[in-house]
Tab-separated table of C-alpha atoms in Angstrom:
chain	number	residue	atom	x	y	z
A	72	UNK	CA	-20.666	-3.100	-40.910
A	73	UNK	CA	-17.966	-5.156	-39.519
A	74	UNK	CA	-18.622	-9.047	-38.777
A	75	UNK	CA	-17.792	-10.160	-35.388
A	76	UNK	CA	-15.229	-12.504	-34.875
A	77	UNK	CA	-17.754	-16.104	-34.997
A	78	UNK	CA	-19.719	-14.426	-38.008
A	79	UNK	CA	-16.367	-13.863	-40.052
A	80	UNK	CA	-15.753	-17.893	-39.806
A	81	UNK	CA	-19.662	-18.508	-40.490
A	82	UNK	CA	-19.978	-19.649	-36.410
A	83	UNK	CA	-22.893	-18.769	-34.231
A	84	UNK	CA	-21.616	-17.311	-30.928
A	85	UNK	CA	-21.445	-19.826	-28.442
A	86	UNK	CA	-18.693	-21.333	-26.019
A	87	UNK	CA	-19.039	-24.655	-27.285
A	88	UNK	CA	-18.032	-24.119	-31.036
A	89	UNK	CA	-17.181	-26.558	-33.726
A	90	UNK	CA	-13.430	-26.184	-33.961
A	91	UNK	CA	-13.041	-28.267	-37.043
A	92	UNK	CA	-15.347	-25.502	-39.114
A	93	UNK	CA	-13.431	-22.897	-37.473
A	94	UNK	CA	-9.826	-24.227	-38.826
A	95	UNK	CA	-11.372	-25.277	-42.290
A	96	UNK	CA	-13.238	-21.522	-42.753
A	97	UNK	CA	-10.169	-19.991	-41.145
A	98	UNK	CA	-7.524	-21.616	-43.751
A	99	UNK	CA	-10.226	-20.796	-46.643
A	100	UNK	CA	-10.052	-17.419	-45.758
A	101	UNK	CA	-6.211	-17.337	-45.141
A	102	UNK	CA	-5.763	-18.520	-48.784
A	103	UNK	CA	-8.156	-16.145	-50.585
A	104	UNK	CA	-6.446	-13.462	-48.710
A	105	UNK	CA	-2.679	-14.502	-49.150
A	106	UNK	CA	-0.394	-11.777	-50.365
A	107	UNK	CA	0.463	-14.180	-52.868
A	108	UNK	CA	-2.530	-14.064	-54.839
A	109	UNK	CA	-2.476	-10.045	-54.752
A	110	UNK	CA	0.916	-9.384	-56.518
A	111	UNK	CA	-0.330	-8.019	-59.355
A	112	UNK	CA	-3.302	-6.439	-57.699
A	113	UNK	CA	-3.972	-2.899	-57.349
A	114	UNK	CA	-2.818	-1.117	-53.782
A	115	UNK	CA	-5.674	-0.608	-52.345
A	116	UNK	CA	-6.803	-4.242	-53.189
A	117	UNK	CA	-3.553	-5.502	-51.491
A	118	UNK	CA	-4.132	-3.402	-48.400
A	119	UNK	CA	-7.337	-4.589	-48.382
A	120	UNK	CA	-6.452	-8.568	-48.459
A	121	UNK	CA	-3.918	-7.869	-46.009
A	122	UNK	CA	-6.428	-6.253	-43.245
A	123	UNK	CA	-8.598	-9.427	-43.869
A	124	UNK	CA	-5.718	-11.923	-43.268
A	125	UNK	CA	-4.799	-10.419	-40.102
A	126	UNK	CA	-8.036	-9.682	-38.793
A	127	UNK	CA	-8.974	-13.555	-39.499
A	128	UNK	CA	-5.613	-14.201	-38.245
A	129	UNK	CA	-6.680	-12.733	-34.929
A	130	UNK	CA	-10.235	-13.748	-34.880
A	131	UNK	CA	-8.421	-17.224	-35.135
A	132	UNK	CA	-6.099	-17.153	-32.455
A	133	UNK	CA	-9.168	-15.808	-30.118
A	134	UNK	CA	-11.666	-18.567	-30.748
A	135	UNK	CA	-9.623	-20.865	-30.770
A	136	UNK	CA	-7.884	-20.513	-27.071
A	137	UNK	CA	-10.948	-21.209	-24.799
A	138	UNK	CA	-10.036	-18.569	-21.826
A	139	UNK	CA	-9.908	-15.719	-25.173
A	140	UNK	CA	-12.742	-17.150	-26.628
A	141	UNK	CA	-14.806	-16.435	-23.333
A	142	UNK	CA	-13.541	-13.115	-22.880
A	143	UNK	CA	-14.033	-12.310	-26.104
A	144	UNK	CA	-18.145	-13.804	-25.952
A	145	UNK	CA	-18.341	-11.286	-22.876
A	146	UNK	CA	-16.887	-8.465	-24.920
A	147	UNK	CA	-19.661	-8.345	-26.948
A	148	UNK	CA	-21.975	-8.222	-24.063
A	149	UNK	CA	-19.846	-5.689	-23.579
A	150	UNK	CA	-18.205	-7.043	-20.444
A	151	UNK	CA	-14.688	-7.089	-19.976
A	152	UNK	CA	-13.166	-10.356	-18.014
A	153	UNK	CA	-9.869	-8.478	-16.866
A	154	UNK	CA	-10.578	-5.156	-16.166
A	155	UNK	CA	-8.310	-4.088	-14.007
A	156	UNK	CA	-10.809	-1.979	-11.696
A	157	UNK	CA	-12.432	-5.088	-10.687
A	158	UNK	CA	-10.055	-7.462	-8.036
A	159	UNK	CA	-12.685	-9.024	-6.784
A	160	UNK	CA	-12.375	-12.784	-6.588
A	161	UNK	CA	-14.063	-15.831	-4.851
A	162	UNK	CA	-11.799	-16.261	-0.920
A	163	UNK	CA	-11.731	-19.543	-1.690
A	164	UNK	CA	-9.796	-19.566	-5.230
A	165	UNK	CA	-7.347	-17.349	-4.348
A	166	UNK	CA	-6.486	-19.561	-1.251
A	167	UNK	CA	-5.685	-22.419	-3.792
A	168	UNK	CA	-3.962	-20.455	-6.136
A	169	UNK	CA	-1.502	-18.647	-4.012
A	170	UNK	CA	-1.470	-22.597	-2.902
A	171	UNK	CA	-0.718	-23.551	-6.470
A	172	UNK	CA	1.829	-20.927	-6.756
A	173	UNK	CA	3.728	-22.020	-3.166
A	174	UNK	CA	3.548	-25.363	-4.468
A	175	UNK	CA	5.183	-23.948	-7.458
A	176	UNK	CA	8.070	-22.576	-6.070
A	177	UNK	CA	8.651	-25.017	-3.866
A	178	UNK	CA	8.683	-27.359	-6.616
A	179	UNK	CA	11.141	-24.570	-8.831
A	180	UNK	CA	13.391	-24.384	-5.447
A	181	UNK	CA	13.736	-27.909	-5.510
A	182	UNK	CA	13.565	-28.617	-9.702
A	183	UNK	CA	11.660	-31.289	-8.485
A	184	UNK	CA	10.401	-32.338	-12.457
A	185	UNK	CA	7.893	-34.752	-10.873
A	186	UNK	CA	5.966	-32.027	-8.652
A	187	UNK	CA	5.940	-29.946	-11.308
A	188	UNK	CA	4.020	-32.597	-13.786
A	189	UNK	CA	1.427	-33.342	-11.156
A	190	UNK	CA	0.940	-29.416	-10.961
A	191	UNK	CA	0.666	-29.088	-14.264
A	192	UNK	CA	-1.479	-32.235	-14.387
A	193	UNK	CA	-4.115	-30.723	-11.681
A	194	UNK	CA	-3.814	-27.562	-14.140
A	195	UNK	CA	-5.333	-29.268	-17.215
A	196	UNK	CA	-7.672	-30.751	-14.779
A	197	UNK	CA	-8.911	-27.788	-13.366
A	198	UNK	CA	-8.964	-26.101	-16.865
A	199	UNK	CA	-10.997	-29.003	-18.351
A	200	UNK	CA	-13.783	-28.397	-16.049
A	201	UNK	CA	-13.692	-25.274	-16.023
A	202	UNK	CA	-14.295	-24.992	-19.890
A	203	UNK	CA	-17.390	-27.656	-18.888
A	204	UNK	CA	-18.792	-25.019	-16.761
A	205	UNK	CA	-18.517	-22.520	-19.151
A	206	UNK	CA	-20.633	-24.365	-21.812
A	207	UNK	CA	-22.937	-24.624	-19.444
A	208	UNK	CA	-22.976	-20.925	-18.204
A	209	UNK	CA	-22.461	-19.042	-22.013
A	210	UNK	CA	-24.890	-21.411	-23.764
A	211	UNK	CA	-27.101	-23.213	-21.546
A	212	UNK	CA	-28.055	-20.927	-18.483
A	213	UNK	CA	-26.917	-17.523	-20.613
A	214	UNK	CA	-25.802	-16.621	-17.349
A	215	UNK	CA	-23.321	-13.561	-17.724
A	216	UNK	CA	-22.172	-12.970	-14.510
A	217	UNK	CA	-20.775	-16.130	-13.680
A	218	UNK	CA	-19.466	-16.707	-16.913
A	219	UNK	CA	-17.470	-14.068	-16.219
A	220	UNK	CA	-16.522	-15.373	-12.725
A	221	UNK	CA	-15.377	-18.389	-14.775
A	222	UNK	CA	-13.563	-16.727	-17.096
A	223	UNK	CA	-11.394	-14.974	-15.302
A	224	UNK	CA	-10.467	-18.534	-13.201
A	225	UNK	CA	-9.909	-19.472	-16.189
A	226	UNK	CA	-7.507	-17.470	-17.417
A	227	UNK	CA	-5.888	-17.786	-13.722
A	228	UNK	CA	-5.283	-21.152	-14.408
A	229	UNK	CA	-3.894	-20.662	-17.733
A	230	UNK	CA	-1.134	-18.133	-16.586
A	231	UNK	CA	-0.181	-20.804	-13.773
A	232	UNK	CA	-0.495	-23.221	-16.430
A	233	UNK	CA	2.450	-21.089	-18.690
A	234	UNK	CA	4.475	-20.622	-15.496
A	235	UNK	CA	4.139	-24.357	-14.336
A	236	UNK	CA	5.585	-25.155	-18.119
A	237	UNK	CA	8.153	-22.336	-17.822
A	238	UNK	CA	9.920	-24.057	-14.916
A	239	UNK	CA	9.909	-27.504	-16.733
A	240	UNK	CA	11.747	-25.652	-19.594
A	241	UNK	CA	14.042	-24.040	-17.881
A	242	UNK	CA	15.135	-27.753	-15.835
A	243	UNK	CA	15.200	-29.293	-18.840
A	244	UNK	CA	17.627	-27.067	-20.071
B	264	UNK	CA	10.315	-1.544	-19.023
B	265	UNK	CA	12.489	-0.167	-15.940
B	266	UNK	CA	11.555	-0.075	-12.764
B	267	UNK	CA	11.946	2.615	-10.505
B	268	UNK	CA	14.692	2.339	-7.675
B	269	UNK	CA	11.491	2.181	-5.159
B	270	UNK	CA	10.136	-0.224	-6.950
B	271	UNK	CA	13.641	-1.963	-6.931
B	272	UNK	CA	14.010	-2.011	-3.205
B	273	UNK	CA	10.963	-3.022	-2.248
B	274	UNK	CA	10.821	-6.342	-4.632
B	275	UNK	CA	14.552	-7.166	-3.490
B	276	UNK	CA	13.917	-6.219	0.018
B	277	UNK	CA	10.115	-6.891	0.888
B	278	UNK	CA	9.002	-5.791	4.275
B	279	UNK	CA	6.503	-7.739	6.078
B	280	UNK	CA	6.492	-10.617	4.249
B	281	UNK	CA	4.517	-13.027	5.672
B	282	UNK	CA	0.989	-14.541	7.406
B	283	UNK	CA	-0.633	-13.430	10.978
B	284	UNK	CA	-2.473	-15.844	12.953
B	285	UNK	CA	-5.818	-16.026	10.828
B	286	UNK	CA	-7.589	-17.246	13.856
B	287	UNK	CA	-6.964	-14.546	15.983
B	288	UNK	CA	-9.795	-12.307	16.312
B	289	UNK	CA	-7.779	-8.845	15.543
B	290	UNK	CA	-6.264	-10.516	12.621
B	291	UNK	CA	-7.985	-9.572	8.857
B	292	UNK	CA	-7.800	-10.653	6.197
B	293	UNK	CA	-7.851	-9.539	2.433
B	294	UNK	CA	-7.748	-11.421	-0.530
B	295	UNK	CA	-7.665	-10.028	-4.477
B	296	UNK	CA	-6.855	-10.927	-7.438
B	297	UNK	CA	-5.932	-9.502	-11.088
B	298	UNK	CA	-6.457	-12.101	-13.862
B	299	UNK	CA	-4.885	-9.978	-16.629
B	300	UNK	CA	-1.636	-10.998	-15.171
B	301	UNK	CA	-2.642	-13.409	-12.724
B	302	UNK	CA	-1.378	-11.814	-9.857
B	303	UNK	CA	-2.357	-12.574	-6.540
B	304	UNK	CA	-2.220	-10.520	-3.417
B	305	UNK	CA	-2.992	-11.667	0.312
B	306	UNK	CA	-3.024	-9.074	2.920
B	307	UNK	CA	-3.478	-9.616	6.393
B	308	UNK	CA	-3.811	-6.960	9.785
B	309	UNK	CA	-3.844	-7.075	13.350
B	310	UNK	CA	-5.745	-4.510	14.672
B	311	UNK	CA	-6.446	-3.659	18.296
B	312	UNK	CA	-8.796	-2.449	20.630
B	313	UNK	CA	-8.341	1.055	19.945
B	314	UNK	CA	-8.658	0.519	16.576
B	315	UNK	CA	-5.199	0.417	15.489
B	316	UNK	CA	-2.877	-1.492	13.270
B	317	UNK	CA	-0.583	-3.072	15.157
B	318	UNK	CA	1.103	-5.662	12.421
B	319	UNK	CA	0.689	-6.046	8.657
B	320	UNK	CA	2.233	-8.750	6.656
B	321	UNK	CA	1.742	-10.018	2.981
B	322	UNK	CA	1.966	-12.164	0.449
B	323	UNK	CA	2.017	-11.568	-3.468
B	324	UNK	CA	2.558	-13.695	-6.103
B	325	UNK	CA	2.874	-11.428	-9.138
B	326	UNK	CA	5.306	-9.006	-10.887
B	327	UNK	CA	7.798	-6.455	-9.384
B	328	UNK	CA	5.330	-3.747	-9.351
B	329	UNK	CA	2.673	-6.124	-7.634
B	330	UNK	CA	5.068	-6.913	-4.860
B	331	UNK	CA	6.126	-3.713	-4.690
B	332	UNK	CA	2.831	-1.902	-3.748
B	333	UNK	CA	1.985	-4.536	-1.428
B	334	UNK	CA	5.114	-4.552	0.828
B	335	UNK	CA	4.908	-0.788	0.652
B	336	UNK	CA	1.356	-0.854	2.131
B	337	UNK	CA	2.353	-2.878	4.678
B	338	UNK	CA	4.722	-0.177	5.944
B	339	UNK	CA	1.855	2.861	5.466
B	340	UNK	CA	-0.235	0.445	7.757
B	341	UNK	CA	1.066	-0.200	10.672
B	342	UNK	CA	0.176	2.400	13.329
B	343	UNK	CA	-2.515	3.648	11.109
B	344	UNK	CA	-6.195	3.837	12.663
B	345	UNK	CA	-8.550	1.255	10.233
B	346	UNK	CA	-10.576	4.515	8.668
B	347	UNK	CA	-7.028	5.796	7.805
B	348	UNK	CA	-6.142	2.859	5.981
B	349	UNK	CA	-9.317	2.315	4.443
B	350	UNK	CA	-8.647	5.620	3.022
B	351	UNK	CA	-5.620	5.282	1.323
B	352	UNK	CA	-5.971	5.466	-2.464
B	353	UNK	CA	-4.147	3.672	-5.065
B	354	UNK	CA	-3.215	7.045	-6.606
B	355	UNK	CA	-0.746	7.547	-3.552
B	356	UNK	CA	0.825	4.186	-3.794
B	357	UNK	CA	1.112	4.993	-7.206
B	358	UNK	CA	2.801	7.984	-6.693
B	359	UNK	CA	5.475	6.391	-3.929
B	360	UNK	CA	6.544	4.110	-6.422
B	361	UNK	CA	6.732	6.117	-9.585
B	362	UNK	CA	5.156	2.945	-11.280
B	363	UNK	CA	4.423	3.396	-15.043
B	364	UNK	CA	0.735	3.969	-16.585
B	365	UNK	CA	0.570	0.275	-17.559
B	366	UNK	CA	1.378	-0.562	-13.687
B	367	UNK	CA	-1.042	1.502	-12.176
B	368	UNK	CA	-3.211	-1.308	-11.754
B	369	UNK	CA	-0.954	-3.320	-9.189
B	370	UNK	CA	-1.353	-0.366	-7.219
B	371	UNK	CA	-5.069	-0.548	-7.242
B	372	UNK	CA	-4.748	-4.366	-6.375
B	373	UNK	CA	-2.867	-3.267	-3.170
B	374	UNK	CA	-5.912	-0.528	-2.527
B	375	UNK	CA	-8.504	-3.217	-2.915
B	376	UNK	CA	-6.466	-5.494	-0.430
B	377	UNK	CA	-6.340	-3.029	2.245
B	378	UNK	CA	-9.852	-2.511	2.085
B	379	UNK	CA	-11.168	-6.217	1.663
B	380	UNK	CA	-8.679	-6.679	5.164
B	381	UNK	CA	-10.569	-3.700	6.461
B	382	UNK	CA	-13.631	-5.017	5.732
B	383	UNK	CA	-13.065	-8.163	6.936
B	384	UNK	CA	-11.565	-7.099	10.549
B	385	UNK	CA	-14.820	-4.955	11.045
B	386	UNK	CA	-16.739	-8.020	10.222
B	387	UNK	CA	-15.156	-10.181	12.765
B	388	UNK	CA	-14.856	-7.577	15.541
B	389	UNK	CA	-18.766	-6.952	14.982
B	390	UNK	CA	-19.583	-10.838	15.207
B	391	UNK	CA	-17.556	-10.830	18.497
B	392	UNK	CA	-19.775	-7.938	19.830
B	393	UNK	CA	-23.080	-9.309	18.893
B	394	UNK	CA	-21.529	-13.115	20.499
């Protein structure tokens, strides 16, 4: 049987997870697996190495980003955060993100740099607590449905996040 | 990925771009959202006595496809009786467009908006009855 994602880096599966452990058991496994190691090893042990480095690889890169990480504790529920048969959102956050987003491209429009870094300010803000609430929700209340309700604000905020930093990038060029 | 021309003239030229009065009591509204790509999709009606669409305008904040479906709604809508426009299905939109598998989904966005504004304008006009 296959481990899960937390079990593979010796994590229980929770929101709020020790991120040191998870780098440490994530670089220990990244350097028993290295192709280095395996060039003298049989085929099938090479393939073999190589589907665990990229699986931990992965598993890595998913616990690690918080918005992933939550979609990927409601995957094994087996909820999915963004599926795209379900639009349904709270009134009220999609007022402030289309909001966000005017405020966006006015700021663009205008390459006003200091708009932008307030946006992107009220981004980590919103982002901060919404990671808060998600502790709460995954492993305090174990309360799936909102968690996913969170999740998916989450990872609202995160793509305004990208395209808040996209703008600055392309000014500063 | 390529668009088709449809989708081409409707993100170059939207129709119907726009906000209604939200305070007017034939005006609905419906809001969605996709978080896989973060798109978001306002939709608003004004519908009249008889029943009817009278004006639809929009606002989307997402890719081509996303914009697309929505200003093409907006078109379909106007003159259309509420039950009609509850009715439409994504499948159609879908089909107008010619939008790839992997875009289907902006076209069920722009199905779930007609239908939240739907559902909203019944809402209101029942409050005003039972007022």
């Amino acid at each position: 049987m296959s481990l899960n994602y937390f079990e593979l880096f010796g994590l229980n599966p929770a929101f709020n997870i020790d991120l040191t452990a998870l780098e440490n058991n994530y670089r220990k496994i990244q350097s028993t697996s290295h192709p280095d190691r395996f060039v003298t090893a049989l085929p099938a042990e090479k393939l073999q190495s190589m589907q665990i480095a990229t699986t931990a690889n992965e598993a890595y890169q998913t616990l690690k980003t918080p918005a992933l990480r939550a979609s990927y504790l409601l995957s094994l529920q087996g909820i999915s955060a963004t599926a795209e048969t379900n639009t349904n959102m709270p009134a009220n956050f999609l007022m402030q993100q289309l909001e966000w987003r005017e405020n966006l491209e006015d700021a663009k429009a205008e390459k006003n740099m200091g708009m932008l870094e307030s946006l992107l300010a009220e981004m980590q803000v919103e982002a901060k607590n919404l990671q808060a609430d998600l502790v709460d929700l995954f492993d305090t209340k174990k309360d799936s449905a909102m968690a996913m309700e969170a999740t998916r604000k989450l990872i609202f905020i995160d793509k305004v996040y990208a395209d808040i930093n996209k703008a600055i990038e392309q000014i500063e060029n | 990925m390529a668009y088709s021309d449809k989708v081409l003239d409707h993100y170059e030229n939207p129709r119907n771009v726009g906000s209604l009065d939200k305070n007017d009591p034939n005006v609905g509204t419906g809001m969605v959202g996709a978080p896989a790509c973060g798109d978001v999709m306002k939709l608003m009606i004004k519908v009249n006595d008889a029943g009817i669409i009278e004006d639809a305008k929009f606002k989307t904040y997402g890719c081509g496809s996303a914009i697309a479906s929505s200003s093409l709604v907006t078109e379909w809508l106007k003159g259309k009786t509420v039950d009609e426009a509850y009715a439409i299905k994504n499948s159609a939109i879908a089909e107008e467009l010619a939008l790839p598998p992997v875009k289907i989904h902006c076209s069920v966005l722009a199905e779930d908006a007609i239908k939240a504004a739907v559902a909203d304008i019944k809402a209101k006009k029942l409050a005003k009855v039972a007022a």
